[in-house]
Coordinates of C-alpha atoms in Angstrom, one line a residue:
M158 CA -2.8 -41.1 -6.6
H159 CA -4.7 -39.5 -3.7
I160 CA -4.7 -35.7 -3.5
A161 CA -6.3 -34.0 -0.4
F162 CA -7.4 -30.4 -0.9
I163 CA -7.9 -28.1 2.0
D164 CA -10.0 -24.9 1.7
I165 CA -10.4 -23.1 5.0
A166 CA -12.6 -20.3 3.6
Y167 CA -15.8 -21.8 2.2
E168 CA -18.5 -24.4 2.4
Y169 CA -19.5 -26.3 -0.7
R170 CA -19.4 -29.7 -2.3
A171 CA -17.6 -30.6 -5.6
D172 CA -20.6 -30.1 -7.9
R173 CA -21.2 -26.5 -6.7
P174 CA -20.5 -25.1 -10.2
A175 CA -23.5 -27.0 -11.6
H176 CA -25.9 -25.2 -9.2
D177 CA -27.6 -22.0 -10.0
A178 CA -25.6 -19.8 -7.6
P179 CA -22.5 -17.6 -8.2
L180 CA -19.1 -19.0 -7.5
G181 CA -15.7 -17.5 -7.1
G182 CA -12.7 -18.4 -9.3
T183 CA -10.7 -20.3 -6.7
T184 CA -13.6 -22.5 -5.7
T185 CA -14.6 -23.0 -9.3
A186 CA -11.0 -24.1 -10.2
L187 CA -10.9 -26.6 -7.4
C188 CA -14.2 -28.2 -8.2
F189 CA -13.5 -28.7 -11.9
L190 CA -10.0 -30.0 -11.2
A191 CA -11.2 -32.4 -8.5
K192 CA -13.9 -33.7 -10.9
E193 CA -11.3 -34.3 -13.7
L194 CA -8.9 -36.0 -11.2
A195 CA -11.7 -38.4 -10.1
A196 CA -12.7 -39.1 -13.8
A197 CA -9.0 -40.0 -14.5
G198 CA -9.0 -42.6 -11.8
H199 CA -7.3 -40.6 -9.0
T200 CA -8.7 -40.0 -5.6
A201 CA -9.5 -36.4 -4.8
T202 CA -10.8 -35.4 -1.4
I203 CA -11.9 -31.9 -0.4
F204 CA -11.8 -30.7 3.2
N205 CA -13.7 -27.4 3.7
R206 CA -16.2 -25.7 6.0
T207 CA -19.0 -28.1 5.2
Q208 CA -20.8 -29.4 8.3
V209 CA -21.5 -33.0 7.0
P210 CA -19.7 -35.4 4.6
E211 CA -21.0 -35.3 1.1
L212 CA -20.2 -37.0 -2.2
A213 CA -20.6 -35.3 -5.6
W214 CA -18.9 -35.8 -9.0
G215 CA -17.1 -38.7 -7.5
V216 CA -15.4 -36.4 -5.0
P217 CA -16.0 -36.6 -1.2
T218 CA -16.2 -33.3 0.7
L219 CA -15.4 -33.6 4.4
P220 CA -15.5 -31.1 7.3
L221 CA -12.2 -29.6 8.4
T222 CA -12.7 -31.3 11.7
E223 CA -12.2 -34.6 9.9
L224 CA -8.6 -33.8 8.9
T225 CA -7.5 -36.3 11.5
L226 CA -8.5 -38.9 8.9
L227 CA -5.3 -38.1 7.1
R228 CA -3.5 -40.2 9.7
S229 CA -5.2 -43.4 8.6
N230 CA -5.9 -42.6 5.0
T231 CA -2.6 -40.9 4.0
P232 CA -2.7 -39.0 0.8
D233 CA 0.1 -38.7 -1.7
V234 CA -0.1 -34.9 -1.5
V235 CA -2.0 -32.3 0.5
V236 CA -2.9 -29.1 -1.4
F237 CA -3.9 -25.9 0.5
V238 CA -6.2 -24.0 -1.7
G239 CA -6.2 -20.2 -1.9
R240 CA -5.7 -19.5 1.8
W241 CA -4.1 -21.2 4.8
T242 CA -2.8 -20.5 8.2
P243 CA 0.4 -21.6 9.8
T244 CA -1.6 -23.4 12.5
M245 CA -3.5 -25.4 10.0
V246 CA -0.4 -26.3 8.0
Q247 CA 1.3 -27.4 11.3
A248 CA -1.6 -29.5 12.2
V249 CA -1.6 -31.3 8.9
R250 CA 2.1 -32.0 9.3
E251 CA 1.3 -33.9 12.5
Y252 CA -1.3 -36.0 10.7
T253 CA 0.7 -37.0 7.6
T254 CA 4.2 -36.8 6.1
A255 CA 2.8 -36.3 2.6
P256 CA 4.2 -33.3 0.7
R257 CA 2.3 -30.1 1.4
V258 CA 1.6 -27.8 -1.6
A259 CA 0.2 -24.2 -1.7
W260 CA -2.1 -23.5 -4.6
M261 CA -1.7 -19.8 -4.8
H262 CA -4.5 -17.7 -6.4
Q263 CA -3.9 -14.3 -4.7
H264 CA -2.0 -11.5 -6.4
Q265 CA 0.6 -11.4 -3.6
F266 CA 1.5 -13.1 -0.3
D267 CA 0.3 -11.6 3.0
D268 CA 1.0 -12.2 6.6
Q269 CA -2.4 -13.5 7.7
F270 CA -3.7 -16.1 5.3
V271 CA -1.3 -16.4 2.4
Q272 CA 2.2 -16.9 3.7
P273 CA 5.0 -18.6 1.7
L274 CA 5.7 -21.1 4.5
P275 CA 8.9 -23.3 4.5
D276 CA 6.6 -26.2 5.3
F277 CA 5.5 -26.3 1.6
S278 CA 7.4 -28.5 -0.8
H279 CA 5.9 -26.7 -3.8
I280 CA 4.0 -23.5 -4.5
V281 CA 1.7 -23.6 -7.6
F282 CA 1.0 -20.3 -9.3
V283 CA -1.8 -19.9 -11.9
S284 CA 0.0 -17.5 -14.3
D285 CA 3.4 -16.3 -15.2
W286 CA 2.5 -12.8 -14.2
Q287 CA 1.6 -14.0 -10.7
A288 CA 4.8 -16.0 -10.5
R289 CA 6.9 -12.9 -11.4
Q290 CA 5.3 -11.0 -8.6
C291 CA 5.5 -13.7 -6.0
A292 CA 8.4 -16.1 -6.8
P293 CA 11.0 -13.8 -5.3
H294 CA 9.3 -14.3 -1.9
V295 CA 9.3 -18.1 -2.1
P296 CA 11.5 -19.6 0.7
A297 CA 14.8 -21.2 -0.3
G298 CA 14.3 -24.9 -0.9
T299 CA 10.7 -24.6 -1.9
E300 CA 10.0 -25.3 -5.6
W301 CA 7.5 -23.3 -7.5
L302 CA 5.8 -23.8 -10.9
V303 CA 2.9 -22.5 -13.0
I304 CA -0.2 -24.6 -13.7
R305 CA -2.9 -22.5 -15.3
N306 CA -6.6 -22.5 -14.9
A307 CA -9.0 -23.5 -17.7
I308 CA -12.4 -22.8 -19.0
S309 CA -15.7 -23.8 -17.4
L310 CA -17.0 -27.2 -18.3
F311 CA -20.2 -25.4 -19.4
C312 CA -18.3 -23.3 -22.0
Q313 CA -16.6 -26.3 -23.6
D314 CA -17.6 -27.2 -27.2
M315 CA -20.4 -24.7 -27.5
F316 CA -20.2 -24.6 -31.3
A317 CA -19.9 -27.5 -33.7
R318 CA -16.8 -27.3 -36.0
G319 CA -17.6 -25.4 -39.1
C320 CA -20.8 -23.8 -37.8
D321 CA -21.7 -20.1 -38.2
I322 CA -21.0 -18.7 -34.8
V323 CA -22.1 -15.2 -35.8
A324 CA -25.5 -16.4 -36.7
Q325 CA -26.0 -17.5 -33.1
K326 CA -25.1 -14.2 -31.6
D327 CA -27.0 -11.0 -30.9
P328 CA -24.7 -8.4 -32.4
H329 CA -26.1 -5.7 -30.1
L330 CA -25.7 -7.5 -26.9
C331 CA -22.9 -6.7 -24.5
L332 CA -22.1 -8.3 -21.1
Y333 CA -20.4 -7.1 -17.9
V334 CA -19.5 -10.0 -15.6
G335 CA -17.7 -9.9 -12.3
D336 CA -17.5 -8.2 -8.9
T337 CA -17.6 -4.4 -8.7
P338 CA -13.8 -4.1 -8.4
R339 CA -13.4 -5.8 -11.7
G340 CA -14.5 -2.6 -13.6
L341 CA -18.2 -2.0 -12.8
L342 CA -17.5 1.5 -11.5
H343 CA -16.2 2.5 -14.9
M344 CA -19.3 1.1 -16.8
P345 CA -21.7 4.1 -16.5
A346 CA -19.2 6.4 -18.3
V347 CA -18.2 3.7 -20.8
W348 CA -21.8 2.9 -21.6
E349 CA -22.8 6.5 -22.1
R350 CA -20.2 6.9 -24.9
L351 CA -21.1 3.6 -26.6
K352 CA -24.8 4.3 -26.7
K353 CA -24.2 7.6 -28.4
H354 CA -22.7 5.8 -31.4
H355 CA -24.9 2.6 -31.2
P356 CA -28.4 3.4 -29.8
L357 CA -29.5 -0.3 -30.3
L358 CA -26.8 -1.6 -27.9
K359 CA -28.0 -3.6 -24.9
L360 CA -26.0 -4.4 -21.8
E361 CA -26.6 -7.2 -19.3
I362 CA -24.8 -6.8 -16.0
Y363 CA -24.0 -10.0 -14.1
S364 CA -22.8 -8.6 -10.8
R365 CA -23.8 -7.7 -7.3
P366 CA -22.9 -4.0 -7.0
V367 CA -21.0 -3.4 -3.8
V368 CA -19.1 -0.1 -3.6
S369 CA -18.8 0.0 0.2
D370 CA -20.1 -1.4 3.5
N371 CA -22.9 1.2 3.4
A372 CA -26.1 -0.3 2.1
D373 CA -27.5 3.0 1.0
E374 CA -24.4 3.7 -1.2
N375 CA -24.7 0.2 -2.7
N376 CA -28.4 0.7 -3.4
H377 CA -27.8 4.1 -5.0
F378 CA -25.2 2.6 -7.3
A379 CA -27.5 -0.3 -8.3
T380 CA -30.2 2.2 -9.0
Q381 CA -27.8 4.2 -11.2
L382 CA -26.9 1.1 -13.2
R383 CA -30.6 0.2 -13.7
A384 CA -31.4 3.6 -14.9
M385 CA -28.9 3.4 -17.8
P386 CA -30.6 3.1 -21.2
G387 CA -30.6 -0.4 -22.6
V388 CA -29.3 -2.0 -19.4
A389 CA -30.6 -5.0 -17.6
H390 CA -29.1 -5.6 -14.2
V391 CA -29.4 -9.4 -13.9
G392 CA -27.2 -9.9 -10.8
A393 CA -24.8 -12.7 -10.0
V394 CA -25.9 -16.1 -11.5
G395 CA -24.8 -19.7 -11.7
Q396 CA -22.3 -20.8 -14.3
Q397 CA -24.6 -22.8 -16.5
R398 CA -26.9 -19.8 -16.9
L399 CA -24.0 -17.5 -17.5
A400 CA -22.5 -19.8 -20.1
A401 CA -25.8 -19.8 -22.0
C402 CA -25.9 -16.0 -21.9
M403 CA -22.3 -15.8 -23.2
K404 CA -23.1 -18.1 -26.1
H405 CA -25.8 -15.6 -27.2
A406 CA -23.9 -12.3 -26.5
A407 CA -21.4 -10.6 -28.8
F408 CA -19.2 -8.4 -26.6
L409 CA -17.6 -8.7 -23.1
L410 CA -17.0 -5.2 -21.7
S411 CA -14.4 -5.4 -18.9
P412 CA -12.7 -2.1 -18.0
N413 CA -10.8 -4.0 -15.3
P414 CA -8.4 -2.3 -12.9
Y415 CA -8.0 -5.3 -10.6
P416 CA -4.7 -7.2 -10.3
E417 CA -6.0 -10.4 -11.8
T418 CA -3.8 -13.5 -11.5
S419 CA -6.1 -15.5 -13.8
C420 CA -9.5 -14.4 -15.2
L421 CA -11.9 -17.2 -15.6
V422 CA -14.6 -14.9 -16.9
L423 CA -12.4 -13.6 -19.7
A424 CA -11.3 -17.2 -20.7
D425 CA -14.9 -18.4 -20.6
A426 CA -16.2 -15.4 -22.7
L427 CA -13.5 -16.1 -25.4
A428 CA -14.4 -19.8 -25.4
A429 CA -18.0 -18.8 -25.8
G430 CA -17.2 -16.8 -29.0
M431 CA -17.4 -13.3 -27.6
L432 CA -15.2 -10.4 -28.5
A433 CA -13.6 -9.1 -25.3
I434 CA -12.5 -5.6 -24.6
T435 CA -10.6 -5.3 -21.4
T436 CA -7.4 -3.7 -20.0
N437 CA -3.8 -4.8 -20.0
R438 CA -3.9 -5.2 -16.2
A439 CA -1.8 -7.9 -14.6
A440 CA -2.5 -11.4 -16.1
L441 CA -5.3 -10.4 -18.4
P442 CA -3.2 -10.4 -21.5
E443 CA -1.8 -13.7 -20.5
T444 CA -5.3 -15.1 -19.9
A445 CA -6.5 -13.9 -23.3
A446 CA -3.6 -15.4 -25.2
G447 CA -3.9 -12.8 -27.9
F448 CA -7.6 -13.1 -28.4
A449 CA -8.8 -9.9 -26.7
T450 CA -8.5 -6.1 -27.0
H451 CA -6.4 -4.7 -24.2
V452 CA -6.7 -1.0 -23.3
P453 CA -3.7 0.4 -21.5
I454 CA -4.2 1.2 -17.8
A455 CA -1.8 3.3 -15.7
A456 CA -0.3 0.9 -13.2
H457 CA -0.9 -2.3 -15.2
D458 CA 1.9 -4.3 -13.4
D459 CA 1.3 -3.0 -9.8
P460 CA -0.1 -5.8 -7.6
C461 CA -1.5 -3.4 -5.1
A462 CA -3.3 -0.6 -7.1
F463 CA -6.9 -1.9 -6.9
R464 CA -8.6 1.3 -8.0
Q465 CA -7.0 3.4 -10.6
P466 CA -8.0 5.7 -13.4
L467 CA -8.8 4.4 -16.9
S468 CA -9.2 6.5 -20.0
I469 CA -12.9 6.1 -20.7
D470 CA -12.5 7.6 -24.1
D471 CA -9.7 5.0 -25.0
F472 CA -11.8 2.1 -23.7
A473 CA -14.9 3.3 -25.6
S474 CA -12.9 3.8 -28.8
A475 CA -11.5 0.3 -28.6
A476 CA -15.0 -1.2 -28.0
L477 CA -16.4 0.8 -30.9
A478 CA -13.6 -0.4 -33.2
Q479 CA -14.4 -4.0 -32.3
M480 CA -18.1 -3.4 -33.0
E481 CA -17.3 -1.9 -36.4
A482 CA -15.0 -4.9 -37.2
W483 CA -17.8 -7.3 -36.3
E484 CA -20.3 -5.4 -38.5
K485 CA -18.0 -4.9 -41.5
G486 CA -15.6 -7.8 -41.2
L487 CA -12.5 -5.6 -40.8
W488 CA -10.1 -8.3 -39.7
P489 CA -6.5 -9.1 -40.8
H490 CA -5.8 -11.4 -43.7
N491 CA -9.3 -10.9 -45.1
A492 CA -10.8 -13.0 -42.3
T493 CA -14.5 -12.9 -41.7
T494 CA -16.0 -12.3 -38.2
N495 CA -16.9 -15.9 -38.1
D496 CA -13.2 -16.9 -38.9
T497 CA -12.0 -14.7 -36.0
L498 CA -14.5 -16.2 -33.5
T499 CA -13.8 -19.7 -34.7
Q500 CA -10.1 -19.3 -34.3
Q501 CA -10.4 -18.2 -30.6
T502 CA -13.0 -20.8 -29.7
V503 CA -10.9 -23.6 -31.1
H504 CA -7.8 -22.3 -29.3
F505 CA -9.5 -22.2 -25.8
N506 CA -11.3 -25.5 -26.4
T507 CA -8.0 -27.1 -27.4
H508 CA -5.5 -25.7 -24.9
H509 CA -7.5 -24.6 -21.9
R510 CA -9.5 -27.6 -20.6
W511 CA -9.5 -29.0 -17.1
H512 CA -8.6 -32.6 -18.2
L513 CA -5.3 -31.1 -19.4
R514 CA -4.7 -29.4 -16.1
Q515 CA -5.4 -32.6 -14.1
R516 CA -2.6 -34.3 -16.1
E517 CA -0.2 -31.5 -15.1
W518 CA -1.2 -31.9 -11.5
G519 CA -0.9 -35.7 -11.8
E520 CA 2.6 -35.4 -13.3
L521 CA 3.7 -33.1 -10.5
F522 CA 3.7 -36.0 -8.0
G523 CA 3.1 -39.0 -10.3

């Protein structure tokens, strides 16, 4: 089967996740899926904003200007990734009669780049939560389904079966990972409360702090973060480096108010044997599959409430409870901390791998 992917937003080649540079979730998902499709014997071609044709991980990446090649090399399906325009979808319809599919990653449809066009035969959502929000707006006659994302290839099989995961962790090390809207604004207040109870705690922040379009405001916030005791502001890094840090860290702190449709950071952290404290926002409970602590947030189901209050005391209390459980082994059914971490790493390595997702995509049109 030949699947052509069209990404109108970015420039990259398929092996971009292996490079030491940050990468968004939509692009990450496409690169890993395309790699697994190629490994399974399918043909995956990516059209994006690259300027020259390139080949990586067995996947060719071509400029959008080369879409006319679809006339002579007709794919079995064309997938629009993340964003699209009616003009682009119309142009592709003139090049090929192959079914056109929208791979929806956004929290809701909009009028500019994410329209539920009747030209699509299918719309693929990445979570049940997202489908509940968006499916009512799918045009009559268009099928929709959920195909989830999966963990990073660099977070797979980090720990040998039966090994002591706890022994490989720094019990005082916490991470914050993600863009500013994913909860970084809440971290100074959260961290102040945590440090009062655990002076030895350390926090590494993997983020580029951006609070507005004003450079002075951004610099001021970055300075505030770096002045927090026990904090190292690392910045945004590539996935291999981040995976290595996750393997060593104990806690993911994610006071997230964003309407996530699928949180790859959360899934990766759980696969890497971290205890995660986050909110019950949008698809976060679905992503975590029961293996995280979810602090209630006010408008947890509202797809549009990007910034909203969070009880700092509740979040800090939840994090402190997890830290106490780690230290004292206060888990249900007399489980040890290592039992708990083993259970979650096995779950994500068994059920959330990209080779499983490529089978689902293959079955969609196979």
